[in-house]
PDB file of C-alpha atoms in Angstrom:
ATOM      1  CA  MET A 701     -27.324 -17.410-125.867  1.00  0.00           C
ATOM      2  CA  SER A 702     -28.083 -13.726-125.954  1.00  0.00           C
ATOM      3  CA  LEU A 703     -24.891 -11.850-125.158  1.00  0.00           C
ATOM      4  CA  ASN A 704     -25.134  -8.109-124.534  1.00  0.00           C
ATOM      5  CA  ILE A 705     -22.501  -5.508-125.350  1.00  0.00           C
ATOM      6  CA  ILE A 706     -22.662  -2.122-123.614  1.00  0.00           C
ATOM      7  CA  LEU A 707     -20.799   0.932-124.888  1.00  0.00           C
ATOM      8  CA  HIS A 708     -20.697   3.693-122.287  1.00  0.00           C
ATOM      9  CA  GLU A 709     -20.528   7.049-124.089  1.00  0.00           C
ATOM     10  CA  PRO A 710     -18.732   5.873-127.253  1.00  0.00           C
ATOM     11  CA  GLU A 711     -17.006   8.665-129.163  1.00  0.00           C
ATOM     12  CA  ILE A 712     -15.845   7.291-132.521  1.00  0.00           C
ATOM     13  CA  PRO A 713     -18.531   6.285-135.027  1.00  0.00           C
ATOM     14  CA  ALA A 714     -16.310   3.854-136.943  1.00  0.00           C
ATOM     15  CA  ASN A 715     -15.603   1.878-133.755  1.00  0.00           C
ATOM     16  CA  THR A 716     -19.295   1.682-132.923  1.00  0.00           C
ATOM     17  CA  GLY A 717     -20.076   0.637-136.501  1.00  0.00           C
ATOM     18  CA  ASN A 718     -17.504  -2.147-136.332  1.00  0.00           C
ATOM     19  CA  ILE A 719     -18.865  -3.258-132.969  1.00  0.00           C
ATOM     20  CA  GLY A 720     -22.390  -3.241-134.369  1.00  0.00           C
ATOM     21  CA  ARG A 721     -21.258  -5.510-137.187  1.00  0.00           C
ATOM     22  CA  THR A 722     -19.645  -7.858-134.668  1.00  0.00           C
ATOM     23  CA  CYS A 723     -22.855  -7.884-132.626  1.00  0.00           C
ATOM     24  CA  VAL A 724     -24.866  -8.945-135.674  1.00  0.00           C
ATOM     25  CA  ALA A 725     -22.337 -11.714-136.426  1.00  0.00           C
ATOM     26  CA  ILE A 726     -22.556 -13.100-132.896  1.00  0.00           C
ATOM     27  CA  GLY A 727     -26.243 -12.451-132.205  1.00  0.00           C
ATOM     28  CA  ALA A 728     -25.577  -9.915-129.459  1.00  0.00           C
ATOM     29  CA  THR A 729     -27.623  -6.886-128.484  1.00  0.00           C
ATOM     30  CA  LEU A 730     -25.778  -3.561-128.527  1.00  0.00           C
ATOM     31  CA  HIS A 731     -26.605  -1.110-125.733  1.00  0.00           C
ATOM     32  CA  LEU A 732     -25.457   2.493-126.266  1.00  0.00           C
ATOM     33  CA  ILE A 733     -25.345   4.795-123.259  1.00  0.00           C
ATOM     34  CA  GLU A 734     -25.480   8.496-124.114  1.00  0.00           C
ATOM     35  CA  PRO A 735     -24.042  10.948-124.688  1.00  0.00           C
ATOM     36  CA  LEU A 736     -22.661   9.584-127.946  1.00  0.00           C
ATOM     37  CA  GLY A 737     -19.838  11.307-129.803  1.00  0.00           C
ATOM     38  CA  PHE A 738     -21.849  11.058-133.036  1.00  0.00           C
ATOM     39  CA  VAL A 739     -25.400  10.735-134.307  1.00  0.00           C
ATOM     40  CA  ILE A 740     -26.776   7.289-135.076  1.00  0.00           C
ATOM     41  CA  ASN A 741     -27.118   8.089-138.782  1.00  0.00           C
ATOM     42  CA  ASP A 742     -23.460   9.209-139.079  1.00  0.00           C
ATOM     43  CA  LYS A 743     -21.990   8.129-142.446  1.00  0.00           C
ATOM     44  CA  ASN A 744     -18.856   6.737-140.757  1.00  0.00           C
ATOM     45  CA  LEU A 745     -21.014   4.584-138.501  1.00  0.00           C
ATOM     46  CA  ALA A 746     -22.897   3.285-141.538  1.00  0.00           C
ATOM     47  CA  ARG A 747     -19.681   2.658-143.494  1.00  0.00           C
ATOM     48  CA  ALA A 748     -18.124   0.608-140.689  1.00  0.00           C
ATOM     49  CA  GLY A 749     -21.368  -1.252-139.931  1.00  0.00           C
ATOM     50  CA  MET A 750     -21.966  -1.828-143.626  1.00  0.00           C
ATOM     51  CA  ASP A 751     -25.362  -3.253-144.505  1.00  0.00           C
ATOM     52  CA  TYR A 752     -25.440  -5.172-141.215  1.00  0.00           C
ATOM     53  CA  TRP A 753     -26.564  -2.159-139.174  1.00  0.00           C
ATOM     54  CA  LYS A 754     -30.221  -2.603-140.127  1.00  0.00           C
ATOM     55  CA  GLN A 755     -30.085  -6.162-138.696  1.00  0.00           C
ATOM     56  CA  LEU A 756     -28.652  -4.982-135.377  1.00  0.00           C
ATOM     57  CA  ASP A 757     -30.632  -5.069-132.141  1.00  0.00           C
ATOM     58  CA  VAL A 758     -29.459  -1.709-130.776  1.00  0.00           C
ATOM     59  CA  ARG A 759     -30.871   0.069-127.736  1.00  0.00           C
ATOM     60  CA  THR A 760     -30.013   3.537-126.492  1.00  0.00           C
ATOM     61  CA  TYR A 761     -30.188   5.008-123.001  1.00  0.00           C
ATOM     62  CA  LEU A 762     -30.079   8.593-121.777  1.00  0.00           C
ATOM     63  CA  ASP A 763     -27.374   7.811-119.208  1.00  0.00           C
ATOM     64  CA  TRP A 764     -26.023   5.117-116.882  1.00  0.00           C
ATOM     65  CA  GLU A 765     -28.946   5.476-114.482  1.00  0.00           C
ATOM     66  CA  ASP A 766     -31.432   4.998-117.328  1.00  0.00           C
ATOM     67  CA  PHE A 767     -29.610   1.824-118.390  1.00  0.00           C
ATOM     68  CA  CYS A 768     -29.632   0.462-114.813  1.00  0.00           C
ATOM     69  CA  ALA A 769     -33.324   1.251-114.369  1.00  0.00           C
ATOM     70  CA  LYS A 770     -34.251  -0.579-117.589  1.00  0.00           C
ATOM     71  CA  ASN A 771     -31.927  -3.559-116.976  1.00  0.00           C
ATOM     72  CA  PRO A 772     -32.069  -4.113-113.199  1.00  0.00           C
ATOM     73  CA  ASP A 773     -31.049  -7.781-113.313  1.00  0.00           C
ATOM     74  CA  ALA A 774     -28.136  -7.381-115.726  1.00  0.00           C
ATOM     75  CA  ARG A 775     -24.967  -9.217-114.721  1.00  0.00           C
ATOM     76  CA  ILE A 776     -22.318  -6.849-116.036  1.00  0.00           C
ATOM     77  CA  TRP A 777     -18.629  -7.473-116.659  1.00  0.00           C
ATOM     78  CA  MET A 778     -16.685  -4.226-117.065  1.00  0.00           C
ATOM     79  CA  ALA A 779     -13.669  -4.246-119.370  1.00  0.00           C
ATOM     80  CA  THR A 780     -11.075  -1.863-117.999  1.00  0.00           C
ATOM     81  CA  THR A 781      -7.319  -1.507-117.694  1.00  0.00           C
ATOM     82  CA  LYS A 782      -8.029  -1.248-113.946  1.00  0.00           C
ATOM     83  CA  GLY A 783      -9.518  -4.744-113.828  1.00  0.00           C
ATOM     84  CA  ARG A 784      -8.344  -7.266-111.246  1.00  0.00           C
ATOM     85  CA  HIS A 785      -9.196 -10.305-113.347  1.00  0.00           C
ATOM     86  CA  VAL A 786      -8.025 -11.378-116.794  1.00  0.00           C
ATOM     87  CA  TYR A 787     -11.026 -11.532-119.138  1.00  0.00           C
ATOM     88  CA  SER A 788     -10.455 -15.238-119.863  1.00  0.00           C
ATOM     89  CA  ASP A 789     -10.355 -16.215-116.174  1.00  0.00           C
ATOM     90  CA  VAL A 790     -13.975 -15.381-115.355  1.00  0.00           C
ATOM     91  CA  SER A 791     -17.079 -17.427-116.153  1.00  0.00           C
ATOM     92  CA  TYR A 792     -19.537 -15.757-118.509  1.00  0.00           C
ATOM     93  CA  GLY A 793     -23.187 -16.699-118.472  1.00  0.00           C
ATOM     94  CA  PRO A 794     -25.191 -16.948-121.688  1.00  0.00           C
ATOM     95  CA  ASP A 795     -27.069 -13.689-121.074  1.00  0.00           C
ATOM     96  CA  ASP A 796     -24.311 -11.614-119.489  1.00  0.00           C
ATOM     97  CA  TYR A 797     -23.543  -8.006-120.323  1.00  0.00           C
ATOM     98  CA  ILE A 798     -20.022  -6.877-121.171  1.00  0.00           C
ATOM     99  CA  MET A 799     -19.416  -3.156-120.803  1.00  0.00           C
ATOM    100  CA  PHE A 800     -16.769  -0.993-122.443  1.00  0.00           C
ATOM    101  CA  GLY A 801     -16.069   2.680-121.848  1.00  0.00           C
ATOM    102  CA  LYS A 802     -15.467   5.554-124.197  1.00  0.00           C
ATOM    103  CA  GLU A 803     -12.280   5.584-126.199  1.00  0.00           C
ATOM    104  CA  SER A 804     -10.665   8.552-124.432  1.00  0.00           C
ATOM    105  CA  ALA A 805     -11.343   7.626-120.795  1.00  0.00           C
ATOM    106  CA  GLY A 806     -12.847   4.172-120.357  1.00  0.00           C
ATOM    107  CA  ILE A 807     -15.602   3.397-117.868  1.00  0.00           C
ATOM    108  CA  PRO A 808     -15.915   6.042-115.131  1.00  0.00           C
ATOM    109  CA  GLU A 809     -14.293   4.938-111.888  1.00  0.00           C
ATOM    110  CA  GLU A 810     -17.451   5.738-109.911  1.00  0.00           C
ATOM    111  CA  ILE A 811     -19.114   2.891-111.836  1.00  0.00           C
ATOM    112  CA  LEU A 812     -16.146   0.518-111.529  1.00  0.00           C
ATOM    113  CA  ILE A 813     -15.798   0.831-107.756  1.00  0.00           C
ATOM    114  CA  ARG A 814     -19.361  -0.404-107.213  1.00  0.00           C
ATOM    115  CA  GLN A 815     -18.365  -3.930-108.316  1.00  0.00           C
ATOM    116  CA  PRO A 816     -14.574  -4.327-108.524  1.00  0.00           C
ATOM    117  CA  GLU A 817     -14.953  -8.122-108.727  1.00  0.00           C
ATOM    118  CA  ARG A 818     -16.691  -7.618-112.110  1.00  0.00           C
ATOM    119  CA  CYS A 819     -13.785  -5.615-113.582  1.00  0.00           C
ATOM    120  CA  ILE A 820     -11.895  -7.565-116.238  1.00  0.00           C
ATOM    121  CA  ARG A 821      -8.742  -6.768-118.141  1.00  0.00           C
ATOM    122  CA  ILE A 822      -7.144  -7.740-121.444  1.00  0.00           C
ATOM    123  CA  PRO A 823      -3.421  -8.274-120.722  1.00  0.00           C
ATOM    124  CA  MET A 824      -1.001  -6.022-122.606  1.00  0.00           C
ATOM    125  CA  GLN A 825       2.726  -5.399-122.518  1.00  0.00           C
ATOM    126  CA  GLY A 826       4.416  -2.340-121.124  1.00  0.00           C
ATOM    127  CA  GLU A 827       2.832   1.048-120.863  1.00  0.00           C
ATOM    128  CA  ILE A 828       0.330   0.791-123.710  1.00  0.00           C
ATOM    129  CA  ARG A 829      -2.909   2.454-122.572  1.00  0.00           C
ATOM    130  CA  SER A 830      -5.391   0.191-124.292  1.00  0.00           C
ATOM    131  CA  LEU A 831      -6.379  -1.665-127.430  1.00  0.00           C
ATOM    132  CA  ASN A 832      -8.773  -0.289-130.015  1.00  0.00           C
ATOM    133  CA  LEU A 833     -12.323  -0.437-128.662  1.00  0.00           C
ATOM    134  CA  SER A 834     -13.736  -2.617-131.435  1.00  0.00           C
ATOM    135  CA  ASN A 835     -10.833  -5.076-131.070  1.00  0.00           C
ATOM    136  CA  SER A 836     -11.395  -5.251-127.310  1.00  0.00           C
ATOM    137  CA  VAL A 837     -15.082  -5.996-127.775  1.00  0.00           C
ATOM    138  CA  ALA A 838     -14.311  -8.811-130.215  1.00  0.00           C
ATOM    139  CA  ILE A 839     -11.684 -10.379-127.940  1.00  0.00           C
ATOM    140  CA  VAL A 840     -13.878 -10.480-124.839  1.00  0.00           C
ATOM    141  CA  ALA A 841     -17.115 -11.331-126.654  1.00  0.00           C
ATOM    142  CA  TYR A 842     -15.594 -14.326-128.384  1.00  0.00           C
ATOM    143  CA  GLU A 843     -14.223 -15.621-125.073  1.00  0.00           C
ATOM    144  CA  ALA A 844     -17.740 -15.419-123.617  1.00  0.00           C
ATOM    145  CA  LEU A 845     -19.066 -17.233-126.690  1.00  0.00           C
ATOM    146  CA  ARG A 846     -16.341 -19.890-126.482  1.00  0.00           C
ATOM    147  CA  GLN A 847     -17.181 -20.567-122.845  1.00  0.00           C
ATOM    148  CA  ASN A 848     -20.799 -21.087-123.866  1.00  0.00           C
ATOM    149  CA  HIS A 849     -19.819 -23.476-126.684  1.00  0.00           C
ATOM    150  CA  PHE A 850     -20.666 -20.969-129.452  1.00  0.00           C
ATOM    151  CA  ASP A 851     -24.355 -21.658-128.850  1.00  0.00           C
ATOM    152  CA  LYS A 852     -26.483 -21.159-131.991  1.00  0.00           C
ATOM    153  CA  MET A 853     -23.424 -20.231-134.073  1.00  0.00           C
ATOM    154  CA  THR A 854     -22.063 -21.883-137.183  1.00  0.00           C
ATOM    155  CA  THR A 855     -18.861 -23.618-136.116  1.00  0.00           C
ATOM    156  CA  LYS A 856     -17.934 -25.559-139.253  1.00  0.00           C
ATOM    157  CA  GLY A 857     -17.337 -24.357-142.773  1.00  0.00           C
ATOM    158  CA  GLN A 858     -17.114 -26.346-145.961  1.00  0.00           C
ATOM    159  CA  LEU A 859     -14.857 -26.017-148.941  1.00  0.00           C
ATOM    160  CA  HIS A 860     -16.697 -25.794-152.241  1.00  0.00           C
ATOM    161  CA  ARG A 861     -14.310 -28.158-153.982  1.00  0.00           C
ATOM    162  CA  LEU A 862     -14.487 -31.466-152.181  1.00  0.00           C
ATOM    163  CA  HIS A 863     -11.527 -32.981-154.064  1.00  0.00           C
ATOM    164  CA  TRP A 864      -8.431 -30.896-154.482  1.00  0.00           C
ATOM    165  CA  ALA A 865      -4.770 -31.575-154.795  1.00  0.00           C
ATOM    166  CA  PRO A 866      -1.862 -29.595-153.328  1.00  0.00           C
ATOM    167  CA  GLU A 867      -0.805 -28.599-156.866  1.00  0.00           C
ATOM    168  CA  ASP A 868      -4.095 -26.694-157.147  1.00  0.00           C
ATOM    169  CA  MET A 869      -2.768 -24.237-154.591  1.00  0.00           C
TER     170      MET A 869
END
């Protein structure tokens, strides 16, 4: 499985750093579509990404058209509050792309209207605008991974002490 996460014009370096760390943990490629609200060597980006950033497969694009030209066969799911489908109700392929918009405005509607059937939503109560971007990426990415049986991921841990008693707690 080679999941792809797209951030369209991300603005907050800490969010992108956290998302980069998640991408390393799940083996996903991170695609950043400019303009970015920060420079790649921003200290807040590095702090959030920790030492994982150097392990990240990250690709940058000048704009949406540049991304589309370089990834013509990408099957893209677009996470948006305007989505018609709940993120867990669609079927993700092992090499799909999941796109998220900038923190202040989301994915531009002119992109969304091209494929409304690919617009997905994370359900929320009331009038809340949206979840934090890095949380949204983790929620949707892990659903895609779950549907693909966490391919190539460690799914079982092991306690170091094989014999323990409840009184040890």
